[in-house]
Coordinates of C-alpha atoms in Angstrom, one line a residue:
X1 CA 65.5 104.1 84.1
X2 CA 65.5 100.5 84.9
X3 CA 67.8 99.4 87.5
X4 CA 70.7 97.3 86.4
X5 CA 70.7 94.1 86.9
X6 CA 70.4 90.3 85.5
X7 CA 67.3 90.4 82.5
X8 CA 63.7 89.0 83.8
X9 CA 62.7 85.3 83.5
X10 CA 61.9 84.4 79.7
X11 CA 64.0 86.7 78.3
X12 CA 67.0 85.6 76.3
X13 CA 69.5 84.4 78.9
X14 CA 72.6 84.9 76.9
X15 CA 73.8 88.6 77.5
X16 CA 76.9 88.2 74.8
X17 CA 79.5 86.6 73.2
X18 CA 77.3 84.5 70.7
X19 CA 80.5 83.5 68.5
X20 CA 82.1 81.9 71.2
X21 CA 85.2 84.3 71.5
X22 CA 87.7 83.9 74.5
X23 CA 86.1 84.8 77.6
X24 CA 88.3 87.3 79.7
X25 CA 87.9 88.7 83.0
X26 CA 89.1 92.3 83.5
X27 CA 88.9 93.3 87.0
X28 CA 88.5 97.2 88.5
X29 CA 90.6 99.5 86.0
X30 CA 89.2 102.6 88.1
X31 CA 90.7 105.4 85.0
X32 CA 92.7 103.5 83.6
X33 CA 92.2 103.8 80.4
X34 CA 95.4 103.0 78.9
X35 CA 95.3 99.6 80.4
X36 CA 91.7 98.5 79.0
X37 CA 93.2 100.0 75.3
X38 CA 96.6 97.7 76.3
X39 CA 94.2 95.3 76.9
X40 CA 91.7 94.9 73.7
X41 CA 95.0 94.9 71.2
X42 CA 96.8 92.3 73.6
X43 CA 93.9 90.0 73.2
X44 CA 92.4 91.1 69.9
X45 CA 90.2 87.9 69.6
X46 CA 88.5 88.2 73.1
X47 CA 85.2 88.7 74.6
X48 CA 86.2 91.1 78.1
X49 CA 83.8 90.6 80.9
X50 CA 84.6 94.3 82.5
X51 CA 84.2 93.5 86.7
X52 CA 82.7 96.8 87.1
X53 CA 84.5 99.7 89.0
X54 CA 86.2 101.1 85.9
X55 CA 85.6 104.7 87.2
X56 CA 86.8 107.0 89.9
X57 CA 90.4 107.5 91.3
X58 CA 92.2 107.0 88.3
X59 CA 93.1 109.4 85.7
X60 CA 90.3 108.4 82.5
X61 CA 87.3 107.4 83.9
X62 CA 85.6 109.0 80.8
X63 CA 87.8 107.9 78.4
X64 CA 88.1 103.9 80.2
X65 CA 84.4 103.8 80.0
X66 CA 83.7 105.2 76.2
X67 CA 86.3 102.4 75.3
X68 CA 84.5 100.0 77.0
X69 CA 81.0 101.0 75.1
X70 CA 82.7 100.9 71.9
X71 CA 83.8 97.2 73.0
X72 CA 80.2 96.0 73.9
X73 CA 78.9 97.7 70.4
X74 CA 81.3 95.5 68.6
X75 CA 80.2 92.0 70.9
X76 CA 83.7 92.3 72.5
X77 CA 82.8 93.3 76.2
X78 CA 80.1 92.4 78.7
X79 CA 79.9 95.0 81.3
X80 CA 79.2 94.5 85.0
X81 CA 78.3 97.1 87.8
X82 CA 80.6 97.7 90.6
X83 CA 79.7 99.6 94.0
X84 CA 81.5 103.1 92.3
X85 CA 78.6 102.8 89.5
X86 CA 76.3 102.1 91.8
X87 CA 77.0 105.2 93.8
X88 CA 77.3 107.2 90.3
X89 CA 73.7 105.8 89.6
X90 CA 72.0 106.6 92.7
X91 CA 71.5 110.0 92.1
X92 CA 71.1 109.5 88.3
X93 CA 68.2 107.2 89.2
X94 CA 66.7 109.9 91.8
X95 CA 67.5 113.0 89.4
X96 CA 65.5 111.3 86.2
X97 CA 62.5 110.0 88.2
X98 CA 62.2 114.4 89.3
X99 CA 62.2 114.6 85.7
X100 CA 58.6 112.9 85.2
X101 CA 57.2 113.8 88.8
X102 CA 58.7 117.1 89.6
X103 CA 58.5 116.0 93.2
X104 CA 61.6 118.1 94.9
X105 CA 61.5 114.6 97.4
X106 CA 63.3 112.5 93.9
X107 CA 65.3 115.9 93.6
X108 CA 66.7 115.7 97.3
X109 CA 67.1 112.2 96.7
X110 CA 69.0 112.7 93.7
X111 CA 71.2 115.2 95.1
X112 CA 71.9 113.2 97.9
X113 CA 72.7 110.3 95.8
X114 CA 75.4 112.7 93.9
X115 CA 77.0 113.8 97.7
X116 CA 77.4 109.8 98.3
X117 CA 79.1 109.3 94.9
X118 CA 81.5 112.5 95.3
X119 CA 82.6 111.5 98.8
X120 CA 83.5 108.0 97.7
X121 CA 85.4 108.2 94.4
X122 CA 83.5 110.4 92.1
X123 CA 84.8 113.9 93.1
X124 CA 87.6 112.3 90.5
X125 CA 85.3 112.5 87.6
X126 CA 84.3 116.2 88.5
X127 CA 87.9 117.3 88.4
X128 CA 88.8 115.4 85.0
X129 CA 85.5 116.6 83.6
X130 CA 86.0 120.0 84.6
X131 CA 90.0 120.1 83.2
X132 CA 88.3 118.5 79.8
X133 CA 85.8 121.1 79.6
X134 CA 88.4 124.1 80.9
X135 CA 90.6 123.1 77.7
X136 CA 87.5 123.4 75.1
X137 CA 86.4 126.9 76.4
X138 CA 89.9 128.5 75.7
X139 CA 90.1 129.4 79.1
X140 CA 86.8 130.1 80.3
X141 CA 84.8 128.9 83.7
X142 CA 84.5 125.3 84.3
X143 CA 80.9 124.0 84.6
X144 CA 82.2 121.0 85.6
X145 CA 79.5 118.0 87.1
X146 CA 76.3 117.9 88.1
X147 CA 72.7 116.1 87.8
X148 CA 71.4 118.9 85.2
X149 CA 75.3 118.4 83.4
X150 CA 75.8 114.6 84.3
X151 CA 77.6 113.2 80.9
X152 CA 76.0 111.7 78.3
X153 CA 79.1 109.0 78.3
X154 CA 78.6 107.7 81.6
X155 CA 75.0 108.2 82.1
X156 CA 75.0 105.6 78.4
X157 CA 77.7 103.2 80.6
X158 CA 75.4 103.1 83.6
X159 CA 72.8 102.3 81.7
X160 CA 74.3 99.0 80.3
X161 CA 74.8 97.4 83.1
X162 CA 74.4 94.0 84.4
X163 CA 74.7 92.5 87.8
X164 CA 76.3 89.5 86.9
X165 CA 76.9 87.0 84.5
X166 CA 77.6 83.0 84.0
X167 CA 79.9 82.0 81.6
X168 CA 79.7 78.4 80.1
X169 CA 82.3 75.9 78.5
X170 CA 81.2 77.4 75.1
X171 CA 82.4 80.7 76.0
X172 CA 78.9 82.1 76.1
X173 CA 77.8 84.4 78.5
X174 CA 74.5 83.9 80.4
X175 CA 72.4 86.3 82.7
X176 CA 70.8 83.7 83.7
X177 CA 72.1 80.6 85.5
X178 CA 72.4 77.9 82.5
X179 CA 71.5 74.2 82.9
X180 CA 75.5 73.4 81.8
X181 CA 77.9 74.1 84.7
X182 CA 79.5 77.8 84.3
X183 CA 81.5 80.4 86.1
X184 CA 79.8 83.1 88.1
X185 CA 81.4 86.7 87.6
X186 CA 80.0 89.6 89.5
X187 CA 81.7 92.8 91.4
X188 CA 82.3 91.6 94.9
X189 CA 80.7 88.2 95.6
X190 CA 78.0 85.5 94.7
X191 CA 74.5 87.1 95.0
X192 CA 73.9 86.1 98.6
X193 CA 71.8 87.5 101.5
X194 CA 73.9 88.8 104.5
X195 CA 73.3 90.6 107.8
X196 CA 74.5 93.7 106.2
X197 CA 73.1 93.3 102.9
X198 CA 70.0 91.5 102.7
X199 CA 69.6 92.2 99.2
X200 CA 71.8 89.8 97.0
X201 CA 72.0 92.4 94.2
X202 CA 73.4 94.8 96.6
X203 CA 75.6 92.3 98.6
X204 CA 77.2 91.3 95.4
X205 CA 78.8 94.8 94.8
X206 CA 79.8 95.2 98.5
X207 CA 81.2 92.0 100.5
X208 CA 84.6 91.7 101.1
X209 CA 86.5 88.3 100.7
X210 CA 86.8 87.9 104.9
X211 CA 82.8 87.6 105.2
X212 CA 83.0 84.5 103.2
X213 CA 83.0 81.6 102.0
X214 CA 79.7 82.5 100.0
X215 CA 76.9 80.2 98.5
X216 CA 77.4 79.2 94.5
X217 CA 74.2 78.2 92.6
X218 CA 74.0 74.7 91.9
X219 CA 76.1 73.9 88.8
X220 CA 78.7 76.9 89.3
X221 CA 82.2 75.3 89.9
X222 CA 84.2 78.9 90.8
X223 CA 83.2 82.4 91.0
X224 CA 85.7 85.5 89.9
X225 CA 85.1 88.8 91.5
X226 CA 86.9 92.1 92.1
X227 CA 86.7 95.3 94.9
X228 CA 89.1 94.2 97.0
X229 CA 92.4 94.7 96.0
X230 CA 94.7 91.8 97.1
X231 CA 98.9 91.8 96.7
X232 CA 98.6 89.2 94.0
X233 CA 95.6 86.8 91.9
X234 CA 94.2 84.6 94.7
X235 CA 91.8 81.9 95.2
X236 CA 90.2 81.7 98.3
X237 CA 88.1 78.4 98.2
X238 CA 85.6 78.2 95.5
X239 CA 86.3 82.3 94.8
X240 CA 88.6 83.9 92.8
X241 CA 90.2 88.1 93.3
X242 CA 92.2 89.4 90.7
X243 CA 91.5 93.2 92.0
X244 CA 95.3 94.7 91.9
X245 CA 95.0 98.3 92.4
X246 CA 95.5 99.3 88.8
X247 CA 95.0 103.0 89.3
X248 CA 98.1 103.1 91.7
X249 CA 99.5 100.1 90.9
X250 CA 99.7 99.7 87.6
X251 CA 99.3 96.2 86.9
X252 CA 96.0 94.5 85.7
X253 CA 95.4 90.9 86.2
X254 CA 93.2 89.6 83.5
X255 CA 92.1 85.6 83.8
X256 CA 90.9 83.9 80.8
X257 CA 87.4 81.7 81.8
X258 CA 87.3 77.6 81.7
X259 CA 84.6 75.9 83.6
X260 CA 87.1 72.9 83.8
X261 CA 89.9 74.6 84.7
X262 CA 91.3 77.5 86.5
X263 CA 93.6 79.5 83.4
X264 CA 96.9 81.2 84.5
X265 CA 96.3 84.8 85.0
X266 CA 97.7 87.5 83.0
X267 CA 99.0 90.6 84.3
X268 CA 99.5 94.0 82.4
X269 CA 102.0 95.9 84.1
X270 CA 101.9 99.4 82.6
X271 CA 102.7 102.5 84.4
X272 CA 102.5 102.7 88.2
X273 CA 104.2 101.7 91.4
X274 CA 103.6 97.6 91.8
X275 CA 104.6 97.9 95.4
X276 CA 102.1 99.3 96.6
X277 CA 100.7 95.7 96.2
X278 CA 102.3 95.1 99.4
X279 CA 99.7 97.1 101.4
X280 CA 97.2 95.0 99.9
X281 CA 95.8 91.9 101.9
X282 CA 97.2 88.1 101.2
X283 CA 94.5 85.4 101.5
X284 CA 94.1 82.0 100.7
X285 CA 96.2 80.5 97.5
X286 CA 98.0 82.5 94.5
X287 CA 97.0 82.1 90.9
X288 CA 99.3 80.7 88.7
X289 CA 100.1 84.2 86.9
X290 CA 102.9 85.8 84.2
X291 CA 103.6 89.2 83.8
X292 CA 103.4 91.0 80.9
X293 CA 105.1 94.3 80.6
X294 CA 104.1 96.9 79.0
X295 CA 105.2 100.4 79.9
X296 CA 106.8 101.9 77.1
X297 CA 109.8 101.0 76.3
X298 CA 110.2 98.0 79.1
X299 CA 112.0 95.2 79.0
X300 CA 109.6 92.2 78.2
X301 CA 107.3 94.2 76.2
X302 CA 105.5 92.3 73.7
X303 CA 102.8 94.5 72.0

């Protein structure tokens, strides 16, 4: 398996998006599956650039990320690695490389990889995996996860992964940085090297808004990132967090892309508890936002 990441030098630069569709930013949905399908009929005639962390703690992490496949096979979604797929990957990565070497080092790697992925978030996709797989056996044992049973929807997601992306004027989306000024969307932060993370692909998925303000590439104007949920869509100098909680909170905060301007946010509010955004951190300035409801049955709801 090749690690995820931005395509080498000489390779075609533009990841997706070709017709020039709307450019949306979908930050962590975490299960939550019912808002990405809310989501894609909403906006029918966009291009979703998913922010990475659509598994663990919600309900759907399956379901969210089969959704988001079938998206990318119709040129609809670009998909980005967060730090939960990175931990899903690690022992994905370790488990396949036993499979050519048969060296039980990759296997204790692999497993150990696994252990970090269930403590942090993925002991959610054992349990909804086990309850789907309970249901089919009319009542028999669970198998449940593991490396030899890891599923073939998620092991595809991880797969098609990138690390981050640049989206120009013309709506297309780059991999690699483009002579015209763009956007920079990845996970957590601009690739930059810090004490903790000296890899920029790795400090991208981790950072937190506070160990800013972080580098852009020349001939970035913003960047947009995720992972840390904050009480409402916030720019914090040259960066922008739309991370609301979805999986508790219920409401996802979508912003369309403009290199010349920063586009009000939208925000989904489907089923959950929206003040639970008031645990959540306030930084810097909010985005100009409007709500759009759509639980079943709510006032406002225009689907």
């Amino acid at each position: 398996m090749t690690a995820p990441g931005p395509s080498a030098p000489g390779l075609d630069a533009v990841s997706g998006n070709p017709g020039g569709r709307p450019v949306i930013v979908i930050p962590d949905l975490h299960g939550r599956a019912d808002l990405l399908r809310t989501a894609a009929l909403a906006f029918p005639e966009a291009h979703f650039v998913s922010l990475g962390d659509a598994i663990d703690r919600g309900p759907n992490s399956l379901d969210t990320v089969g959704h988001l496949l079938e998206l990318r096979a119709e040129g609809r979604a670009t998909l980005l690695m967060g730090n939960h797929e990175r931990m899903a990957w690690e022992g994905l990565k370790w488990y396949r490389q036993h499979q050519g070497t048969h060296d039980l080092s990759d296997y204790r790697r692999a497993m150990e990889g696994l252990s970090w992925w269930m403590k942090n978030g993925g002991e959610s996709v054992r349990r909804e995996l086990s309850a789907t797989r309970a249901g089919s056996q009319a009542g028999g044992q669970s198998i449940g996860l593991s490396l030899e049973r890891f599923p073939r929807v998620l092991a595809e997601y991880l797969d098609a992964l990138e690390r981050l992306v640049y989206v120009t004027e013309d709506q297309r989306v780059h991999t690699q940085l483009p002579e015209a000024s763009s956007v920079l969307v990845a996970h957590a932060s601009p690739p930059v090297r810090h004490r903790e993370y000296p890899d920029p692909q790795e400090a991208m998925l981790w950072l937190r808004p506070f160990e800013g303000p972080f580098a852009l590439p020349p001939g970035v104007v913003y960047s947009v990132h995720g992972h840390t949920p904050v009480r409402m869509p916030l720019r914090l100098g040259r960066h922008v967090y739309l991370d609301l909680g979805a999986y508790e909170t219920g409401l996802l905060a979508m912003l369309p892309l403009s290199v010349q301007t920063l586009s009000e946010v939208t925000v989904l509010a489907g089923q959950g508890d929206p003040a639970r955004t008031n645990k959540y951190p306030m930084m810097g300035e909010p985005v100009s936002a409007r709500a759009l409801n759509v639980r079943p049955g709510g006032p406002g709801q225009r689907l």
